[in-house]
Short mmCIF file of C-alpha atoms in Angstrom, two decimals:
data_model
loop_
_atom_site.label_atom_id
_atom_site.label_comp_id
_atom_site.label_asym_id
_atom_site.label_seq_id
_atom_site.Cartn_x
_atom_site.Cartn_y
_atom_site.Cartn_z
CA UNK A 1 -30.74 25.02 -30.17
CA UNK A 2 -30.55 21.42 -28.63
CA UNK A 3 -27.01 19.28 -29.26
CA UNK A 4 -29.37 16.63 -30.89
CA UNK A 5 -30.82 19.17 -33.16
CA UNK A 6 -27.26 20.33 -33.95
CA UNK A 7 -25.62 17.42 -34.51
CA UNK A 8 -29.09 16.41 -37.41
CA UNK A 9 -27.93 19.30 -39.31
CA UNK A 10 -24.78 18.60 -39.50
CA UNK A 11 -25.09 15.17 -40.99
CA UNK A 12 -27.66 17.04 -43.52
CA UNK A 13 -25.05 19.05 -44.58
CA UNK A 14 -22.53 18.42 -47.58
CA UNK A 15 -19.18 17.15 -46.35
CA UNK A 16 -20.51 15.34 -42.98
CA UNK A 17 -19.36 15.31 -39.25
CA UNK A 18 -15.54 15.35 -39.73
CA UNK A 19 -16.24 18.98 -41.32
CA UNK A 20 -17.74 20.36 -38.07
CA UNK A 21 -15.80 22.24 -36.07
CA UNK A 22 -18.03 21.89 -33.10
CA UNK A 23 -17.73 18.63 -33.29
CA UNK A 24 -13.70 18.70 -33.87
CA UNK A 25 -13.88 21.14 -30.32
CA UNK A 26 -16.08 18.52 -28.23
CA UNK A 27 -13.74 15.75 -29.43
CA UNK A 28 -10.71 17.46 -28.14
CA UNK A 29 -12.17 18.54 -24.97
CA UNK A 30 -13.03 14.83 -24.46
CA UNK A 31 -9.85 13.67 -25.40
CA UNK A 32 -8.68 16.50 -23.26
CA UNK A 33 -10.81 15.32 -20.30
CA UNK A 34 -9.94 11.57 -20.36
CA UNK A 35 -5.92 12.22 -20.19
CA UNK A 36 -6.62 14.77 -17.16
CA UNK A 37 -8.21 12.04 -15.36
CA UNK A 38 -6.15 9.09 -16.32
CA UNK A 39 -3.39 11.50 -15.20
CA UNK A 40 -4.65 11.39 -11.70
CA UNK A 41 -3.63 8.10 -11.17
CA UNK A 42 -0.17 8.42 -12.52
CA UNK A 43 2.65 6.88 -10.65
CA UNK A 44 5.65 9.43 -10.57
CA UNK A 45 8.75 7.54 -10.82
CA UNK A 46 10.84 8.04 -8.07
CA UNK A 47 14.50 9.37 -7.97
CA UNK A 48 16.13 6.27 -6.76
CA UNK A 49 15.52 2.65 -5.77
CA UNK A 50 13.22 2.51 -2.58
CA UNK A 51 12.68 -0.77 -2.48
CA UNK A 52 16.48 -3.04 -3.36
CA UNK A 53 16.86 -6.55 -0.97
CA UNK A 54 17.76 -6.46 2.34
CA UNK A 55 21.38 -8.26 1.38
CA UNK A 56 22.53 -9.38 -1.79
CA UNK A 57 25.02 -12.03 -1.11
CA UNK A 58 25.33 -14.74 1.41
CA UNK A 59 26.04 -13.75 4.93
CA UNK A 60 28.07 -15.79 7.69
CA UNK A 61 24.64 -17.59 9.51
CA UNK A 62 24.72 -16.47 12.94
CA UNK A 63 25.41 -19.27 16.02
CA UNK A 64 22.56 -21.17 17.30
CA UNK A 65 21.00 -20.44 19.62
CA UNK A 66 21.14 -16.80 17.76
CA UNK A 67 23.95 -14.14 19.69
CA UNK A 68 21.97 -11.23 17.55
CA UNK A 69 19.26 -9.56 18.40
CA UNK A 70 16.16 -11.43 17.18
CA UNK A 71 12.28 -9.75 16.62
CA UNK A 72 9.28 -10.79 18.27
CA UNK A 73 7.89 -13.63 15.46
CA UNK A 74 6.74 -16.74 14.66
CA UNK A 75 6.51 -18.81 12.02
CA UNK A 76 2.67 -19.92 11.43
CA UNK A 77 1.02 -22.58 9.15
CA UNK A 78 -2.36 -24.06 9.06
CA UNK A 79 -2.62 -27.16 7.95
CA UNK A 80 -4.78 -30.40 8.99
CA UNK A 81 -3.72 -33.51 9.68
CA UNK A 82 -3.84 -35.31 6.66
CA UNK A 83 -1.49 -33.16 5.25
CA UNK A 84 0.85 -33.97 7.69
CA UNK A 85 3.83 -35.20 4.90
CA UNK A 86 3.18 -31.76 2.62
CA UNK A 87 3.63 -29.86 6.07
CA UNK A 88 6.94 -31.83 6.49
CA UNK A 89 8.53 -30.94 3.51
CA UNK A 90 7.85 -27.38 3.98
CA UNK A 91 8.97 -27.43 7.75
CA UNK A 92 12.03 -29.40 6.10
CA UNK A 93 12.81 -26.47 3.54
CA UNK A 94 12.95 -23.86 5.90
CA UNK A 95 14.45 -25.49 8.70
CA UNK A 96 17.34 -26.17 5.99
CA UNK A 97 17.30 -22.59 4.35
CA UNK A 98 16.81 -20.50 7.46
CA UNK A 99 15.70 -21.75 10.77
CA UNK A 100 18.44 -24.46 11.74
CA UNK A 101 20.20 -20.83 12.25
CA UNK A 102 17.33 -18.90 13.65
CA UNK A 103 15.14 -21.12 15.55
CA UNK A 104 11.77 -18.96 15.29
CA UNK A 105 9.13 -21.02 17.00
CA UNK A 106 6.45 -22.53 14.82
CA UNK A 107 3.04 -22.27 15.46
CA UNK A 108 0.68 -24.97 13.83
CA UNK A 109 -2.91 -24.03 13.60
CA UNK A 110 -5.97 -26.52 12.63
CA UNK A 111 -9.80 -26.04 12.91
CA UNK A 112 -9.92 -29.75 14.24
CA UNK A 113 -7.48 -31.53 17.12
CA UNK A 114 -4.67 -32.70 16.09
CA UNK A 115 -3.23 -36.13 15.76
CA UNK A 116 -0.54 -37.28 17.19
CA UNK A 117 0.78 -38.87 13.99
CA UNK A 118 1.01 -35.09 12.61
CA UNK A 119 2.76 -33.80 16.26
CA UNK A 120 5.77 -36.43 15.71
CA UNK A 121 6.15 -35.99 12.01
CA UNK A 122 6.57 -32.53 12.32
CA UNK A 123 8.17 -32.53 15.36
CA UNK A 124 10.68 -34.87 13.77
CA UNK A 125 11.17 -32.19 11.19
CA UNK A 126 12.50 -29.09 13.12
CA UNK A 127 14.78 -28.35 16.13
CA UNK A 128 12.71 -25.37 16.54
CA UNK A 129 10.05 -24.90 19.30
CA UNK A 130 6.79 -25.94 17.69
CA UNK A 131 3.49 -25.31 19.41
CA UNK A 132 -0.26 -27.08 17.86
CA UNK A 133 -2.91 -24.88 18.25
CA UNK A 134 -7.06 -24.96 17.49
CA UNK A 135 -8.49 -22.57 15.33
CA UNK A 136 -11.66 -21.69 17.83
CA UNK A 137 -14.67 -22.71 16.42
CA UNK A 138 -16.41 -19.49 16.61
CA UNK A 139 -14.01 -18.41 13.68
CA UNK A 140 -14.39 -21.34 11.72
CA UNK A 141 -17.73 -20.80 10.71
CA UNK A 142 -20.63 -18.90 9.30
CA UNK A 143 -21.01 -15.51 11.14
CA UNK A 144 -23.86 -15.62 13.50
CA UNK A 145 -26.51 -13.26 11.50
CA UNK A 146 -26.03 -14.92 8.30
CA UNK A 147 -28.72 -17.09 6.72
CA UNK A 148 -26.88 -20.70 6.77
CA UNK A 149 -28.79 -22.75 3.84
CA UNK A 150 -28.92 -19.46 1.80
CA UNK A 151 -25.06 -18.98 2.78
CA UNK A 152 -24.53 -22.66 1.37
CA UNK A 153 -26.46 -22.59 -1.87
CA UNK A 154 -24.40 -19.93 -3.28
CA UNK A 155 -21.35 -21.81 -2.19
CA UNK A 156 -23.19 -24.74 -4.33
CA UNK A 157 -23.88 -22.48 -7.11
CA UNK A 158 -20.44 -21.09 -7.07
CA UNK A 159 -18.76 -24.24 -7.45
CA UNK A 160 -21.27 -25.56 -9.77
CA UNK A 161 -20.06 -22.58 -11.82
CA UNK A 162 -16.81 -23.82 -11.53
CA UNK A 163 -15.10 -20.87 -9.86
CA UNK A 164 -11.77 -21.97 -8.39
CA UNK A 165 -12.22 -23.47 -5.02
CA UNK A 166 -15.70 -21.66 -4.51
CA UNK A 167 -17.60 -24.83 -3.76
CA UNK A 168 -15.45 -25.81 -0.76
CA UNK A 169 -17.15 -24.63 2.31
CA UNK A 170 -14.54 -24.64 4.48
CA UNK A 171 -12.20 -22.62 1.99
CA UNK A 172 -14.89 -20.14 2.21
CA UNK A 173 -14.18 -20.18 5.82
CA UNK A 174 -10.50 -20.22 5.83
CA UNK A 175 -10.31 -17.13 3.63
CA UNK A 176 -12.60 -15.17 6.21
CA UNK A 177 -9.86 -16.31 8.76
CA UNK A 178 -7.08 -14.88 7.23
CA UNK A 179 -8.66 -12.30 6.29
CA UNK A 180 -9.86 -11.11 10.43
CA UNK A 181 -9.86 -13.27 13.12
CA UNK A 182 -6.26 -14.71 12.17
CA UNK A 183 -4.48 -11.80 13.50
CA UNK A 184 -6.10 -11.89 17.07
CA UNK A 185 -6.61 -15.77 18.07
CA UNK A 186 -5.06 -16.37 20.93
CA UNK A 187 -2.05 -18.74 19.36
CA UNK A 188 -0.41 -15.47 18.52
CA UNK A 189 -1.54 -12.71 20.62
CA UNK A 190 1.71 -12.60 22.49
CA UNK A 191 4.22 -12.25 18.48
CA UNK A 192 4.13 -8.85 16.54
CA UNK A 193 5.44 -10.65 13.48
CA UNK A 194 4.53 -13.92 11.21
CA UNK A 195 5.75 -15.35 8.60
CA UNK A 196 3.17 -17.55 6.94
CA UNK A 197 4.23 -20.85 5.86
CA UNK A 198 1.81 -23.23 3.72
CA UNK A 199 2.31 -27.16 3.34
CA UNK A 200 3.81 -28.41 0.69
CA UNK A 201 6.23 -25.31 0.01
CA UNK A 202 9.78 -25.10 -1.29
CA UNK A 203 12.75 -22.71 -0.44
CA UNK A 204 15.56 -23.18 -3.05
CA UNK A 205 17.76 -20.50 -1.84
CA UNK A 206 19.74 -19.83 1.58
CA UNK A 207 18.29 -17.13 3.92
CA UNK A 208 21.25 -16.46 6.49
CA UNK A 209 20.39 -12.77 7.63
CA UNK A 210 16.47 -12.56 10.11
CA UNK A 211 14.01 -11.16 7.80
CA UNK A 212 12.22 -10.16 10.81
CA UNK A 213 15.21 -7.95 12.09
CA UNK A 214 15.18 -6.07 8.87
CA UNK A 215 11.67 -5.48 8.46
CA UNK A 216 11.75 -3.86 11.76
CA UNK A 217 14.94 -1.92 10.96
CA UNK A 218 13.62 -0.40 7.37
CA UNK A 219 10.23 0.06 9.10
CA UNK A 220 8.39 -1.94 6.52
CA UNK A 221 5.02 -4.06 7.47
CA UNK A 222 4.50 -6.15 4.87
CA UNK A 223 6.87 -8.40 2.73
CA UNK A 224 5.54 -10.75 0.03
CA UNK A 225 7.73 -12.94 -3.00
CA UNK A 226 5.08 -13.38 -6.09
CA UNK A 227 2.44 -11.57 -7.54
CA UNK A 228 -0.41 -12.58 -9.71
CA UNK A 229 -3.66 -11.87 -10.99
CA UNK A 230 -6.79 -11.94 -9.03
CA UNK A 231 -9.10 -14.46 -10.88
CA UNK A 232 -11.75 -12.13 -11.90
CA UNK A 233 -14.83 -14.34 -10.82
CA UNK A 234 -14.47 -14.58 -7.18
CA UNK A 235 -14.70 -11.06 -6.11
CA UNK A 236 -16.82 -9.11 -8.43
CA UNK A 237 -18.17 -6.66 -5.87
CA UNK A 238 -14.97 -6.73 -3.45
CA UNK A 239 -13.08 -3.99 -4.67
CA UNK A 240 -16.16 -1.72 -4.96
CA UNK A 241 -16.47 -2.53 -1.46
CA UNK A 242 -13.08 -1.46 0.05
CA UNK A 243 -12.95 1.53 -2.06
CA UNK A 244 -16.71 2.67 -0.74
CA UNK A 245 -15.17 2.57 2.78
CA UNK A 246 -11.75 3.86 1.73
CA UNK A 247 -14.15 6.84 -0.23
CA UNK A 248 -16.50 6.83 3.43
CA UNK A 249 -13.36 6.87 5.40
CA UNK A 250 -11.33 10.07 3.63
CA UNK A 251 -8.67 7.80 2.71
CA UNK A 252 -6.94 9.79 0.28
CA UNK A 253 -5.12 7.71 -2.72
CA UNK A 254 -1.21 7.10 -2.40
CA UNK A 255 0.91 5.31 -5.13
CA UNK A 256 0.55 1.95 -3.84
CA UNK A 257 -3.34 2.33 -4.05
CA UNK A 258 -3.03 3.99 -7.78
CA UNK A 259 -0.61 1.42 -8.82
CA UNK A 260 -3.33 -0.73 -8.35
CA UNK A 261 -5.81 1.04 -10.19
CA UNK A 262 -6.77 0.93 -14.18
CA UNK A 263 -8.27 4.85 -15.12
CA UNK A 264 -11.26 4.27 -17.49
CA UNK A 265 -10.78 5.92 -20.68
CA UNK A 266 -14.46 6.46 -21.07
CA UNK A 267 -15.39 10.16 -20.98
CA UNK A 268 -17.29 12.26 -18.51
CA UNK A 269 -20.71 11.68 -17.91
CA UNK A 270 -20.65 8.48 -19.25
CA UNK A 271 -17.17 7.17 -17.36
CA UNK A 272 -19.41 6.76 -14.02
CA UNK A 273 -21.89 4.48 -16.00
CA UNK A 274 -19.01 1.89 -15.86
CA UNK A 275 -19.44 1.74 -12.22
CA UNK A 276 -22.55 -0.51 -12.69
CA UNK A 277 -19.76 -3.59 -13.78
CA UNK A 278 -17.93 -5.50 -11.44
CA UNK A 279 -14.11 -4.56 -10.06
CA UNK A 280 -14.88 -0.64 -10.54
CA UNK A 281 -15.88 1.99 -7.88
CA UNK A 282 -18.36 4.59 -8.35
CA UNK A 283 -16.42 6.59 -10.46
CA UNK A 284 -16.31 3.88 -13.26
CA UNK A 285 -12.40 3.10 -12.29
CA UNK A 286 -11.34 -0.62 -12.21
CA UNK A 287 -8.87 -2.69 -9.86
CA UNK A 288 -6.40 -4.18 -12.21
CA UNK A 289 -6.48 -7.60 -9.84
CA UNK A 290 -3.13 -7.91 -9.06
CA UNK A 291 -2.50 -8.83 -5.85
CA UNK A 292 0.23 -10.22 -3.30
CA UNK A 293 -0.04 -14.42 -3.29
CA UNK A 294 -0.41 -14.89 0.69
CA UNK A 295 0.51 -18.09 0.56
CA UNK A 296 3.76 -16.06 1.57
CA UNK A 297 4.06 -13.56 4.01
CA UNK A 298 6.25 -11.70 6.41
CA UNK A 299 4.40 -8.99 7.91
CA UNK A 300 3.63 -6.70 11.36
CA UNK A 301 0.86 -8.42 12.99
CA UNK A 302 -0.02 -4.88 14.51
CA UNK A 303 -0.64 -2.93 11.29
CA UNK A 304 -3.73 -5.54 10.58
CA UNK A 305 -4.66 -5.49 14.27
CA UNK A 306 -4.86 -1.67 13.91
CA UNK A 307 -8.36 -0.17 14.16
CA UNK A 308 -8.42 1.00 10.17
CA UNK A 309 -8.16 -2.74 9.06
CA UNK A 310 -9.98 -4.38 11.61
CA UNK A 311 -13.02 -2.08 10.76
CA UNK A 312 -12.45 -2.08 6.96
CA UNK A 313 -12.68 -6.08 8.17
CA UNK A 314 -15.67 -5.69 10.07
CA UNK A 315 -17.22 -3.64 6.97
CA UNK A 316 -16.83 -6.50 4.27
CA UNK A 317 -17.73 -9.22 6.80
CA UNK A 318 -21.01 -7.70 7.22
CA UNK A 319 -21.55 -7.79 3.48
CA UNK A 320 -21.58 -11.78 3.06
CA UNK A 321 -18.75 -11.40 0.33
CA UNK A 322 -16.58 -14.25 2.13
CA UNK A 323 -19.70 -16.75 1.50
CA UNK A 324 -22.22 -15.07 -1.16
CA UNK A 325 -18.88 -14.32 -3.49
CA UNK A 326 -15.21 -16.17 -2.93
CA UNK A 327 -13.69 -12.97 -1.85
CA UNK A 328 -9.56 -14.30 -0.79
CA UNK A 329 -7.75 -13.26 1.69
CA UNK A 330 -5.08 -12.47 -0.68
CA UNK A 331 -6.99 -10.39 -2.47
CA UNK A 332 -8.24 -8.05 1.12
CA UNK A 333 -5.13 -8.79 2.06
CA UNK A 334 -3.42 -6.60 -1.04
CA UNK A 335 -6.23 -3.71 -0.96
CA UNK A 336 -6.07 -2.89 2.33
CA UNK A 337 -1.89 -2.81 2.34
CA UNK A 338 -2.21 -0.38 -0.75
CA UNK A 339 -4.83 1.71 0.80
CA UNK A 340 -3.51 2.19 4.46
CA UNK A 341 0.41 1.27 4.00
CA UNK A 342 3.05 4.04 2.09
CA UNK A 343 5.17 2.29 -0.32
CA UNK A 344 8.14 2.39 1.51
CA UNK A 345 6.47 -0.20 4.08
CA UNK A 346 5.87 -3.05 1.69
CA UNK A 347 8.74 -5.45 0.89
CA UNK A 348 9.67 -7.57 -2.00
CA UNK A 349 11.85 -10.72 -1.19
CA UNK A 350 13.46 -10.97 -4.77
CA UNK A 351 16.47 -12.79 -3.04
CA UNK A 352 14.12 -15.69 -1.78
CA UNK A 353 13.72 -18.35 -3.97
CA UNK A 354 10.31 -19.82 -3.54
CA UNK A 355 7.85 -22.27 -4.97
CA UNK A 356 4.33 -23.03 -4.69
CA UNK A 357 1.72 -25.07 -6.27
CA UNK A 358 3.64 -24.67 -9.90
CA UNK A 359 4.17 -20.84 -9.55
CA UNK A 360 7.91 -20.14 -8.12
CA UNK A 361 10.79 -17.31 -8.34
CA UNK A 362 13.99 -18.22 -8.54
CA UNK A 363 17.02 -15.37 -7.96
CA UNK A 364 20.20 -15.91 -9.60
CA UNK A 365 22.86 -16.52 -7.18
CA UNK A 366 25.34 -13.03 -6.85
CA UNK A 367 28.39 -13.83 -8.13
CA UNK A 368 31.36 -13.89 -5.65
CA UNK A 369 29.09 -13.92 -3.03
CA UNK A 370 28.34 -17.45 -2.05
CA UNK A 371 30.90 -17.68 0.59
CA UNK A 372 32.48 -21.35 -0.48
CA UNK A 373 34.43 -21.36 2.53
CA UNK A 374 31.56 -20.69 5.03
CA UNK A 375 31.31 -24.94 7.26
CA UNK A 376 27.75 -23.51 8.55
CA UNK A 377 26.18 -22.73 4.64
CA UNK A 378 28.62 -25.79 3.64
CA UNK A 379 26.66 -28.12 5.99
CA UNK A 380 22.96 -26.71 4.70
CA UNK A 381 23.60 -26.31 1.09
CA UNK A 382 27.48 -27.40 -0.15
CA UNK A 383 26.49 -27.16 -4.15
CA UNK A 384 24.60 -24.12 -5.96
CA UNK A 385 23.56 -23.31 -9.24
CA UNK A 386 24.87 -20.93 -11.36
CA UNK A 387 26.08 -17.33 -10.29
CA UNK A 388 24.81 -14.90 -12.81
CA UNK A 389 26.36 -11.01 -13.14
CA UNK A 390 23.45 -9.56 -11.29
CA UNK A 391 21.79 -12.02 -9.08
CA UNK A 392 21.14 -11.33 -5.28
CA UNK A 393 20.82 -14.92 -4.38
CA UNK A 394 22.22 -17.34 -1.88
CA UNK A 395 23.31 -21.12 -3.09
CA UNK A 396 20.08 -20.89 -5.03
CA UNK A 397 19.45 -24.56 -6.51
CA UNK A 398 17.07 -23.70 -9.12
CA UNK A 399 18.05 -22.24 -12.82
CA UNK A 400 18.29 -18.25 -11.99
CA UNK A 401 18.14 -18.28 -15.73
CA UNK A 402 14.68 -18.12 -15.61
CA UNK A 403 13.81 -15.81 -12.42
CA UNK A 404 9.75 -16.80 -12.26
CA UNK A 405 7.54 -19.07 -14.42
CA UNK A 406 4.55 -16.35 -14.33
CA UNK A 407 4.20 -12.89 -16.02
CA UNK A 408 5.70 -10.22 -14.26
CA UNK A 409 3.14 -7.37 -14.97
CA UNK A 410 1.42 -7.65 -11.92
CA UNK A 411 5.01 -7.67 -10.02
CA UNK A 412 5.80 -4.67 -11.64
CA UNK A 413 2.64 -2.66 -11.55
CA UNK A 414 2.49 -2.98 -7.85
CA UNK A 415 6.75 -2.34 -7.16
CA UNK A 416 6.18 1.07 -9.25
CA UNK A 417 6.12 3.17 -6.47
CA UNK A 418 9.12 1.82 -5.45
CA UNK A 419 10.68 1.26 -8.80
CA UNK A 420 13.15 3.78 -11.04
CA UNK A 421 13.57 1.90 -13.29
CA UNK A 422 10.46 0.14 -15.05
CA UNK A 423 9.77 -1.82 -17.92
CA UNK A 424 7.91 -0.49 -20.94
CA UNK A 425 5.63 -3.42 -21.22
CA UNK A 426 4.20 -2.99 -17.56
CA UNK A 427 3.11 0.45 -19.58
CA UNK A 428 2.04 -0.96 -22.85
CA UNK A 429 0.25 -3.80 -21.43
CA UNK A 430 -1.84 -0.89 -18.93
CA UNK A 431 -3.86 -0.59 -22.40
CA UNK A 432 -4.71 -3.88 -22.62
CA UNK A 433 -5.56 -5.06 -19.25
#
């Protein structure tokens, strides 16, 4: 007897469905079947901290030029020329939170030559070694096989739609940039780190130990400061995408990559029929968008120049996602580090305080730790905010009241792996997302 003729006698009969224990047994076995799977993609909680800042006071700035050993880096920011007073202020920030002690060289980078009105403002703006490089042309464009005017119209329709930024053409290009070419141009093929630096940035706390030197010492290959949401309409086919190749590749799934994931809580068969929607794989799974804002950066130029990346790259360029759709860098950026990276590699900076655009975090300075007496932290920063039992900052400025002005799920859904001790609502809010 068929399940469709079973289930028309039972509604015949006196008492209805609820009575039926077949039905009661497929129920459970559903049930059953949709908390094995959402299981799969469980985060264990791990024993201990993995994942605490690098120092959690000040430290004495070391002499400049630097007596300690110092990484293989650079500093990088594109910009163009008209944004030559944004770039200032941010070359101004960190030259007075970190670099008048370091003196990383900067490395300027513009799809069109630059003036010399933008050379001598920034110039005047660091003691550093600064260096103005061209973006080659061949990477600030359409790939070669794509259809141009088709290439354009959707960049039309896109921002006609009002997606954010979509109907910029050469933000289309920039995000295929940092998202490939970027990490090979010339301009940097001799540094194995960069930090990335945008205009019109803000640094409100003191960073007197190299970043650079501790990435390399905890082995880590990516550090980032805020986290956000993805906004849904720019990428609806992206993470299908990378998780195709990931699936294509044998890439099996680590925390970082489940901490990223949503389980669908539809049942088998019909969980794959999800798939057809966009930001799920084949399985019917979604990406729960969060990703790491690269407007900030610290990271190991090598891990993206490594084959994996550079052909999951090559796989999504050949789709037309970076034109057809508004796929961001940030966005790659974040799959690919929770796909090929272990947990242990990625890096939050919770003791920078950072703003930009209107979205900033702000540590609270550690209390006892601000070394007063210090003339080198004196002469960058004499006056701080408030030191609050528990803060990791250094003569922080800004109100470590108030650590961020942005919801932390995202933060904490993709520190989990990393994280003993989580907040509930990271869970409750799983449900809702």
């Amino acid at each position: 007897m068929s399940v469709l003729h079973r289930l028309q006698r039972l509604r015949r009969r006196r008492g209805g469905w609820h009575q039926s224990p077949f039905l009661w047994v497929l129920g459970i076995a559903c049930l059953l079947e949709v908390v094995f799977h959402a299981s799969r993609f469980r985060v264990p909680v791990p024993p201990r901290e993995l994942d605490t800042p690098f120092y959690t006071s000040c430290q004495e700035p070391p002499t400049t030029p630097p007596d300690t050993p110092r990484e293989n880096a650079a500093i990088v920011m594109l910009a163009r020329n008209e944004e030559a007073d944004k770039a200032a202020r941010s070359v101004r920030s960190i030259e007075q939170r970190f670099n008048r002690w370091f003196r990383y060289p900067i490395v300027f980078l513009n799809d069109e030559p630059w003036s010399d009105d933008f050379k001598r403002t920034l110039n005047a703006s660091t003691g550093a070694p600064t260096f103005f490089e061209s973006v080659p042309k061949e990477q600030w464009t359409f790939p070669s096989w794509m259809d141009k005017d088709a290439a354009r119209a959707s960049i039309k329709y896109q921002g006609d739609s009002g997606i954010l930024y979509a109907g910029k053409e050469t933000y289309h290009h920039m995000c295929r940039f940092f998202s490939g070419s970027f990490y090979n141009i010339e301009a940097l093929r001799k540094y194995k780190w960069y930090w990335r630096l945008e205009p019109d940035v803000e640094f409100s706390c003191s960073i007197t130990y190299d970043p650079f030197v501790e990435m390399a010492r905890h082995k880590k290959v990516y550090g980032f400061t805020i986290s956000l949401w993805e906004e849904k309409r720019t990428c609806p086919s992206l993470f299908r995408e990378v998780s195709d190749w990931k699936e294509a590749q044998g890439i099996p799934s680590n925390t970082l990559w489940k901490a990223g994931i949503d389980a669908s809580w539809a049942p088998w068969p019909f969980r794959s029929l999800l798939s057809w929607f966009s930001h799920r794989d084949r399985n019917g799974d979604g990406w729960n968008l969060c990703h790491y804002w690269s407007n900030f950066e610290i990271a190991d130029l090598d891990f993206f120049r490594g084959p994996k990346y550079q052909d999951l790259y090559k796989h999504l360029e050949h789709t037309g996602g970076f034109y057809f759709e508004r796929w961001g860098d940030a966005a790659v950026h974040s799959l690919a580090v929770n796909m090929l990276a272990e947990p242990h590699q990625v890096h939050h900076f919770a003791d920078f305080g950072y703003r930009h655009d209107w979205y900033y975090q702000c540590p609270a300075n550690a209390p006892g730790g601000q070394l007063p007496e210090s003339q080198a932290l004196n002469e960058a920063q004499s006056t701080w905010a408030e030191e609050i039992p528990g803060g990791v900052g250094c003569r922080c400025d800004c109100d470590g009241r108030r650590n961020r002005n942005h919801a932390t799920y995202c933060l904490n859904k993709l520190k989990a792996p990393n994280t003993a001790h989580r907040p509930w609502s990271t869970w409750f809010l799983s449900f809702i997302f």
